[in-house]
Coordinates of C-alpha atoms in Angstrom, one line a residue:
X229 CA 2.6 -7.0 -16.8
X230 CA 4.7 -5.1 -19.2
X231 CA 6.0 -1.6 -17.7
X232 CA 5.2 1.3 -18.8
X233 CA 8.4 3.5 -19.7
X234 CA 7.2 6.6 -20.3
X235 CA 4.9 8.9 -17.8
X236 CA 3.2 11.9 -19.0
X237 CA 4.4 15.0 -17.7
X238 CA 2.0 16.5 -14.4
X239 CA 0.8 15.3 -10.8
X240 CA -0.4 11.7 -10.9
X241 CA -4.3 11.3 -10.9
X242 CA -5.0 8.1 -8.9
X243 CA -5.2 5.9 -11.9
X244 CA -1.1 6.4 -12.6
X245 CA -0.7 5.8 -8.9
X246 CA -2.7 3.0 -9.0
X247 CA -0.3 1.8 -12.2
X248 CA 3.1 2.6 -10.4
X249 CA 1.6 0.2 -7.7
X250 CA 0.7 -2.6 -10.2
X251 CA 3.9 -2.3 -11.9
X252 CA 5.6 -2.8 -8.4
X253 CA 7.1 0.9 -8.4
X254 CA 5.2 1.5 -5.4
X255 CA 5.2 -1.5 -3.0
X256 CA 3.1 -2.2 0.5
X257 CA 3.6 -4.9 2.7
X258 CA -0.2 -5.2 3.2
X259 CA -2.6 -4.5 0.2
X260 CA -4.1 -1.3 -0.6
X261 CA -6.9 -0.5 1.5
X262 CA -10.1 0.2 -0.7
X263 CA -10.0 4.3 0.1
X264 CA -6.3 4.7 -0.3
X265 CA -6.0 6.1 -3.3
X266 CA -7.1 9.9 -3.2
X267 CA -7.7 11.5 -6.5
X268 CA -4.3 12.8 -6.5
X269 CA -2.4 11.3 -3.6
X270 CA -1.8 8.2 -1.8
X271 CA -2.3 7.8 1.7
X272 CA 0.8 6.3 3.9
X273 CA 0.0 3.8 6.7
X274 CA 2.2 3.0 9.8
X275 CA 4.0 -0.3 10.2
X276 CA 4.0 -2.7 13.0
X277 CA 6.5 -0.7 15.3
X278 CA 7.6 2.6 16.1
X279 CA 10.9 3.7 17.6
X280 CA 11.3 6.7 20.3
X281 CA 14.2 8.5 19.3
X282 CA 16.6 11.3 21.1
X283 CA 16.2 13.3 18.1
X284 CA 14.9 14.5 14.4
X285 CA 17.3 13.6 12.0
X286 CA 18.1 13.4 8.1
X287 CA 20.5 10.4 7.3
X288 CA 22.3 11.8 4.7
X289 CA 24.0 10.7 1.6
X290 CA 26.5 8.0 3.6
X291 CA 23.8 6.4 5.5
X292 CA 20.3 4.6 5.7
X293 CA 17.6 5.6 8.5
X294 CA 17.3 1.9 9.9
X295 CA 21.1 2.7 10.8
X296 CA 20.3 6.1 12.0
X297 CA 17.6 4.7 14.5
X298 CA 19.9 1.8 15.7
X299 CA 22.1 4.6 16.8
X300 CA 19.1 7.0 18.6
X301 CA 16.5 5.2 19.7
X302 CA 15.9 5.1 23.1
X303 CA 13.1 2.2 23.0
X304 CA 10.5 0.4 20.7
X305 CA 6.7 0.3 20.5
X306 CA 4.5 -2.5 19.4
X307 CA 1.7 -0.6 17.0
X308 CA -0.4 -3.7 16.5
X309 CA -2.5 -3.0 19.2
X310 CA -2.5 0.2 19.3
X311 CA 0.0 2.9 21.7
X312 CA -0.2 6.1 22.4
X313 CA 2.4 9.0 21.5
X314 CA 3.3 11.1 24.1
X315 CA 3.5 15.0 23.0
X316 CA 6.7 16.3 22.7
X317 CA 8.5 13.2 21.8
X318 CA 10.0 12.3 18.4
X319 CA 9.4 8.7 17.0
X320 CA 10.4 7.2 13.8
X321 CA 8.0 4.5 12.3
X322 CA 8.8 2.5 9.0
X323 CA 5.8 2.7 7.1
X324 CA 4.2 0.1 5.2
X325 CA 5.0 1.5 2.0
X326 CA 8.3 1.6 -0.4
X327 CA 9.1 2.7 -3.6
X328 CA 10.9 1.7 -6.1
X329 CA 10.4 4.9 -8.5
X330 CA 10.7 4.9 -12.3
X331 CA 13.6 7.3 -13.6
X332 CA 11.7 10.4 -14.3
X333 CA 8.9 10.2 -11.5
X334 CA 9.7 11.8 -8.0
X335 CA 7.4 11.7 -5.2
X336 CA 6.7 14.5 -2.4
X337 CA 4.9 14.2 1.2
X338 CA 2.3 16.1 3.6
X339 CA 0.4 15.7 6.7
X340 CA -3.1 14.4 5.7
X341 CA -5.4 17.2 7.0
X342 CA -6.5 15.7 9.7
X343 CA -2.7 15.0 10.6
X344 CA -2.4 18.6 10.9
X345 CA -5.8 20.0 12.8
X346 CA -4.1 17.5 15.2
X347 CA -0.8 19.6 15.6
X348 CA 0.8 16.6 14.7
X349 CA 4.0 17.2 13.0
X350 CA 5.0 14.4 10.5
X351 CA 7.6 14.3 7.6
X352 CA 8.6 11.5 5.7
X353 CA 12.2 10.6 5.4
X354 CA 13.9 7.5 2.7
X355 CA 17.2 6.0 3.1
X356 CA 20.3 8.7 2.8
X357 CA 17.8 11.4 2.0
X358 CA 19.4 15.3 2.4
X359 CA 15.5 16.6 2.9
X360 CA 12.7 15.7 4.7
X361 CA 9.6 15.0 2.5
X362 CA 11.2 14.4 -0.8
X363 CA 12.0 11.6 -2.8
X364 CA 14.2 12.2 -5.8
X365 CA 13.4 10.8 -9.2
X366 CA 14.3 6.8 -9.4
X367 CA 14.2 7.0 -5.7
X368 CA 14.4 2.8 -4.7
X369 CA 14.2 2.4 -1.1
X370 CA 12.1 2.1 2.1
X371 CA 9.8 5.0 3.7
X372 CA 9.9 6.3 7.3
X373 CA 7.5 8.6 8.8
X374 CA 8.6 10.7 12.2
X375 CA 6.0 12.0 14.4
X376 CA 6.1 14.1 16.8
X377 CA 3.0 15.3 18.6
X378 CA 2.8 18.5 19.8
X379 CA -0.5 19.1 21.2
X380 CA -2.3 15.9 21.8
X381 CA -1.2 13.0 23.2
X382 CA -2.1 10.5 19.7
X383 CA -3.5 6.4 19.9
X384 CA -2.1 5.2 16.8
X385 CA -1.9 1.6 15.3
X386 CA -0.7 -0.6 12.7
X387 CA -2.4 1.0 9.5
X388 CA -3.2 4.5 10.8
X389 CA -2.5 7.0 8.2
X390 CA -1.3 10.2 8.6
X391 CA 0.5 11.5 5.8
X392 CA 0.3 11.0 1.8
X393 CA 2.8 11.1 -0.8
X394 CA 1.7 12.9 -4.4
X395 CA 4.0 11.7 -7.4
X396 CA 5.1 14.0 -10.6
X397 CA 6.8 13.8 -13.8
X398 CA 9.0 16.9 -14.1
X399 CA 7.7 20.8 -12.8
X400 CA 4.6 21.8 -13.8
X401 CA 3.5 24.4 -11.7
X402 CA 1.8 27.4 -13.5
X403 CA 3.5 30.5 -14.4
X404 CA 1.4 33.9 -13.3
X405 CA -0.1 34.1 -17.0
X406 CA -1.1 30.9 -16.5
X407 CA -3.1 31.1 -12.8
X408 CA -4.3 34.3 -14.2
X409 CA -6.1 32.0 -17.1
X410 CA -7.1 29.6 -15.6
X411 CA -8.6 31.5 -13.0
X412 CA -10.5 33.2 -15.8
X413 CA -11.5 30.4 -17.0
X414 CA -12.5 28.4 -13.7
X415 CA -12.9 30.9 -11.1
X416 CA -9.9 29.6 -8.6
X417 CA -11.1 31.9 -5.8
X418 CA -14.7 33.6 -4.9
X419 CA -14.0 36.9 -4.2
X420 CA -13.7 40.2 -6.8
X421 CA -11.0 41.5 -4.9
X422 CA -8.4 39.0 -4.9
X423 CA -5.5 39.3 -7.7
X424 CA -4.4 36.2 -8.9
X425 CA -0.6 36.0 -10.1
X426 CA 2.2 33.6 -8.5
X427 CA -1.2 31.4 -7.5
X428 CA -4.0 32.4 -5.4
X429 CA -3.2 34.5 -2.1
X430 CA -5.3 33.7 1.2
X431 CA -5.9 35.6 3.9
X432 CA -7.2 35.1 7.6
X433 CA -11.2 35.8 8.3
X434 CA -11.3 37.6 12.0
X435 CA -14.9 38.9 11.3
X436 CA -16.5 34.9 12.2
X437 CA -19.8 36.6 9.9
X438 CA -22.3 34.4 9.5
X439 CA -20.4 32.5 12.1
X440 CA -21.8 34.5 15.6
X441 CA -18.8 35.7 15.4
X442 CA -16.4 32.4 15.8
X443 CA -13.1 33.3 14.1
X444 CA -11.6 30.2 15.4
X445 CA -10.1 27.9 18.1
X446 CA -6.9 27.6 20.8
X447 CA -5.9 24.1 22.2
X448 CA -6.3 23.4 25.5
X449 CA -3.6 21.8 27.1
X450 CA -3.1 18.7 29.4
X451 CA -6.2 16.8 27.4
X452 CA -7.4 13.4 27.0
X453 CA -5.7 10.8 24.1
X454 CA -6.8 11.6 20.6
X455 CA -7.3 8.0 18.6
X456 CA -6.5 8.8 14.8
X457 CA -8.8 6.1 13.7
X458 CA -12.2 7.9 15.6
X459 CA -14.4 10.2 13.4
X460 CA -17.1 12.0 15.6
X461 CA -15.9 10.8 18.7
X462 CA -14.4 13.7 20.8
X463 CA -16.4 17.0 22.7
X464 CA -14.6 19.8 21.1
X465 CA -14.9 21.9 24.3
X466 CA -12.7 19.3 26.2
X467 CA -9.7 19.9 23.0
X468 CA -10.5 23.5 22.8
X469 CA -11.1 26.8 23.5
X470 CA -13.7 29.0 21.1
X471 CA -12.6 32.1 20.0
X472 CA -14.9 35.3 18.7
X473 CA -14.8 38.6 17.2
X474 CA -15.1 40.8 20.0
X475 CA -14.9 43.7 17.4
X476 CA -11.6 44.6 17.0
X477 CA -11.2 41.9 14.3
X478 CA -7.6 40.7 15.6
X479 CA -5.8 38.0 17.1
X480 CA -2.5 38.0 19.0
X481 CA -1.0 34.6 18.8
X482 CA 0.5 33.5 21.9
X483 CA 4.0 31.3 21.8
X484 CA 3.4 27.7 21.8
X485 CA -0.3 27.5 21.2
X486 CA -1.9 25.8 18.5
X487 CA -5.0 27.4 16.8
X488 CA -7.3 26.6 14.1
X489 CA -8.4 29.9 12.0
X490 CA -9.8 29.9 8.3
X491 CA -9.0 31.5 5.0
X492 CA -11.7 34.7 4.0
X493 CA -11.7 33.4 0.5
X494 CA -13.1 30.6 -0.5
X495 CA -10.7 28.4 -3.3
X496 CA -11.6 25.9 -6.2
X497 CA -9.2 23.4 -7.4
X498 CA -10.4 22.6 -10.9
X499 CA -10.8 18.5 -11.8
X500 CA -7.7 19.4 -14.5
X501 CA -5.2 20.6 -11.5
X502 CA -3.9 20.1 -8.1
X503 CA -2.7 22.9 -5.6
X504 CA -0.1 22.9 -2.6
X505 CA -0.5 25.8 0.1
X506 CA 3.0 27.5 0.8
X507 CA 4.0 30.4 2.7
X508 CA 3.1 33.2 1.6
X509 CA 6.5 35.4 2.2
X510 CA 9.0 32.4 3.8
X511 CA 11.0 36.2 5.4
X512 CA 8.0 35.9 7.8
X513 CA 8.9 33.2 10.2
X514 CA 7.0 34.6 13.3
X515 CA 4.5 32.0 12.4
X516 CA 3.9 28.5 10.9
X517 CA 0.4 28.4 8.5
X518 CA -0.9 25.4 7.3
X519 CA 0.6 21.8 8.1
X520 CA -1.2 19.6 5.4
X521 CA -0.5 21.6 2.0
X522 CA -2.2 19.1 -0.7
X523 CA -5.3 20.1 -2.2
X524 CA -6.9 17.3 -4.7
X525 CA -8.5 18.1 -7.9
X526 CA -12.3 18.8 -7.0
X527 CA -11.5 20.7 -3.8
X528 CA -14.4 23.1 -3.8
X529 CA -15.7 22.3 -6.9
X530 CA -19.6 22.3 -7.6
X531 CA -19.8 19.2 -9.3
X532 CA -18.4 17.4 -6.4
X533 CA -20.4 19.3 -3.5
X534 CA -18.1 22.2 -3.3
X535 CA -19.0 25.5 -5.2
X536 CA -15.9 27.0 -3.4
X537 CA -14.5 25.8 0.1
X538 CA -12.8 28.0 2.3
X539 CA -9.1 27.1 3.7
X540 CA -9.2 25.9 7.1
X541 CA -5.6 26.9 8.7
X542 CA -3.6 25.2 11.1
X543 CA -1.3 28.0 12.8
X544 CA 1.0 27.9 15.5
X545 CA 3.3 31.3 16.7
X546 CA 7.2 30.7 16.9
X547 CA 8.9 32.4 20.0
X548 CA 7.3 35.9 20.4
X549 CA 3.6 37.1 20.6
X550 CA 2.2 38.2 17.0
X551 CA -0.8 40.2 16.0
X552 CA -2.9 39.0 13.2
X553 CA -5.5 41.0 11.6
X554 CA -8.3 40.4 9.5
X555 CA -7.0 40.5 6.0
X556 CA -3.9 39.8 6.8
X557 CA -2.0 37.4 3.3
X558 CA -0.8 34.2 5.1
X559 CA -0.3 32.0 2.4
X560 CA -0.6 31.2 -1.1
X561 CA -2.4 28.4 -3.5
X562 CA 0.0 27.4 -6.2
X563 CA -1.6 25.2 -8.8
X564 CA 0.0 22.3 -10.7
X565 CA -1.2 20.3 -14.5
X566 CA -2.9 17.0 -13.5
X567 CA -0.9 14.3 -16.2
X568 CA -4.2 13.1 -16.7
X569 CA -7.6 13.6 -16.3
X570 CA -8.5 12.0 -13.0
X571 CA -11.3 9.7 -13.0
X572 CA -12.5 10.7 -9.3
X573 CA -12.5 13.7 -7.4
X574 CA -12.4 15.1 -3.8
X575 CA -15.7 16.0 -2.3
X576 CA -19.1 14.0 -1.8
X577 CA -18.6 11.0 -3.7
X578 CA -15.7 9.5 -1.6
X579 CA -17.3 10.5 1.5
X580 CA -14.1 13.2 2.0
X581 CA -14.6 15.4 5.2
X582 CA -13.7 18.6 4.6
X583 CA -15.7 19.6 0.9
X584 CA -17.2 22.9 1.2
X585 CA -15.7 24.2 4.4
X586 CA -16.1 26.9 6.2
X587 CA -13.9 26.7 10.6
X588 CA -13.8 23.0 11.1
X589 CA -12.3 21.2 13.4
X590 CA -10.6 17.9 12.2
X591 CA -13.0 14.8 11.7
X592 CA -11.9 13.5 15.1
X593 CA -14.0 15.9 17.1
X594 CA -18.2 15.9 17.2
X595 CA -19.5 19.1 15.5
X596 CA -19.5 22.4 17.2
X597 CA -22.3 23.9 19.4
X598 CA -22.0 27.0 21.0

């Protein structure tokens, strides 16, 4: 087929990415499973092997990461039947995926949600890369992922997938005039007293209302092997502990726990736009909020069996104890222009897990009783 030259300027809906992969700017060494292709990303899948390495790395500009690995790994893995990955160890895995990007597209990665309710660190690294998670515009070259559990010992196999990639054509993140009008004219977040200006700021429910009073969860440690590929198959009380309001409406994270908590506003991600979670002040680096930062177009959205869906928040404390209290701004939405209008959203229709939201545990674990 004839290539298309130009790209209209926003995040790719899933029928571009679908057309980079046609017109061979996006590669796989297997086909395209059938639920790949999420309205506005594209799931990554492992390859046939992974590599234990001494250490994280970034190539750099003088070499590629197949060399980097020949020079750090301390042994290889055979992923087509399955292997676990020990917590606490780095490995490098090529994924199934490459690209061979048109000049003005550029991609960007994320733990898949489920990746990071895990506490399963992941970035995505291409040959002579000086960042983790970014691939330049015209990047042509092969795709890594590392992983690096740090909670749960993980099964993973050929074809697990546990990070996505979004593409763009050029910067289209909204200005504060513009999240201010489009939140007037699709209500972006549920609740009076939010402003909205440099996006949509979350913060952290410690009341657990309508909840008995469940304001989150802490990992457990020294627990059972997770398989990535299960849905419904764990007891949550084996993975974790259940924490509640006891009226003081705080938390103190302790160092080197994992917890799950959840955002007291509920968000909406209008069909027209995509959204990334960053941090909401980068100077406060007592804690790490929110792993898996991609939120499709349709995320809380009524349509598609939302009508607002809180943030679930993957938080782990750095090297001192902090306090957390309810309220407290964690984080922020920033919304980007869709180049298209997609032709399929997040929520019911493709069966996604986490449309309308409240404290959920990943799709891996059964459902919560008290």
């Amino acid at each position: 087929m004839d290539k298309q030259q130009t790209w209209p300027q926003g995040v790719f809906p899933a029928r571009l990415i679908e057309l980079l992969h046609k017109q061979g700017s996006i590669a796989a060494a297997r086909p395209f499973d059938t639920d790949q292709v999420q309205p506005a990303s594209l799931d990554l899948r492992l390859g046939d092997v992974a590599y234990r390495v001494r250490s994280s790395f970034l190539p750099g500009p003088s070499h590629s990461v197949a060399e980097r690995i020949e020079a750090l790994k301390l042994h290889e893995i055979d992923l087509t039947r399955g292997a676990v990955l020990e917590r606490g160890c780095v490995y490098l895995v090529p994924l199934q995926e490459s690209l061979e990007l048109p000049d003005a597209v550029s991609a960007s990665a994320n733990p898949k949600s489920s990746t990071g309710r895990l506490d399963v660190f992941t970035r995505v690294i291409g040959d002579r890369a000086r960042g983790f998670d970014q691939m330049p515009k015209g990047y042509k070259g092969p795709l890594y992922l590392e992983v690096s559990p740090r909670t749960f010992p993980v099964l993973v196999r050929t074809g697990s997938r546990l990070s996505q990639m979004r593409f763009r054509c050029g910067d289209n993140r909204l200005t504060v005039a513009e999240h201010q009008a489009l939140h007037a004219s699709d209500t972006l977040v549920f609740d009076n007293d939010v402003p909205v200006g440099e996006g949509v700021a979350l913060s952290i429910d410690l009341k657990g209302a309508n909840r008995n009073g469940l304001v989150g969860f802490r990992s457990k440690r020294h627990t059972a092997v997770v398989d990535v590929d299960k849905k419904a198959a764990l007891d949550v009380h084996e993975f974790w502990e259940p924490l509640h309001n006891r009226g003081r409406e705080e938390l103190i994270l302790d160092p080197d726990e994992f917890y799950i908590l959840v955002s007291d506003e509920a968000v909406h991600v209008p069909p027209t736009h995509a959204a990334e979670m960053v941090p909401f002040d980068p100077l406060v680096g007592e804690f790490r909020v929110h792993y898996a930062g991609f939120f499709d177009p349709g995320f809380g959205h009524s349509s598609a069996g939302g009508t607002g869906s809180r943030a679930v928040l993957e938080v782990r404390s750095r090297e001192v104890p902090f306090l957390l209290g309810h309220g407290q701004t964690i984080g922020r939405l920033i919304y980007e222009r869709l180049a298209e209008e997609p032709d399929r959203l997040y929520g019911s229709a493709l069966g996604s897990n986490y449309q309308a939201q409240t404290l959920k545990l990943s799709k891996h674990f059964k459902p919560y009783t008290e």
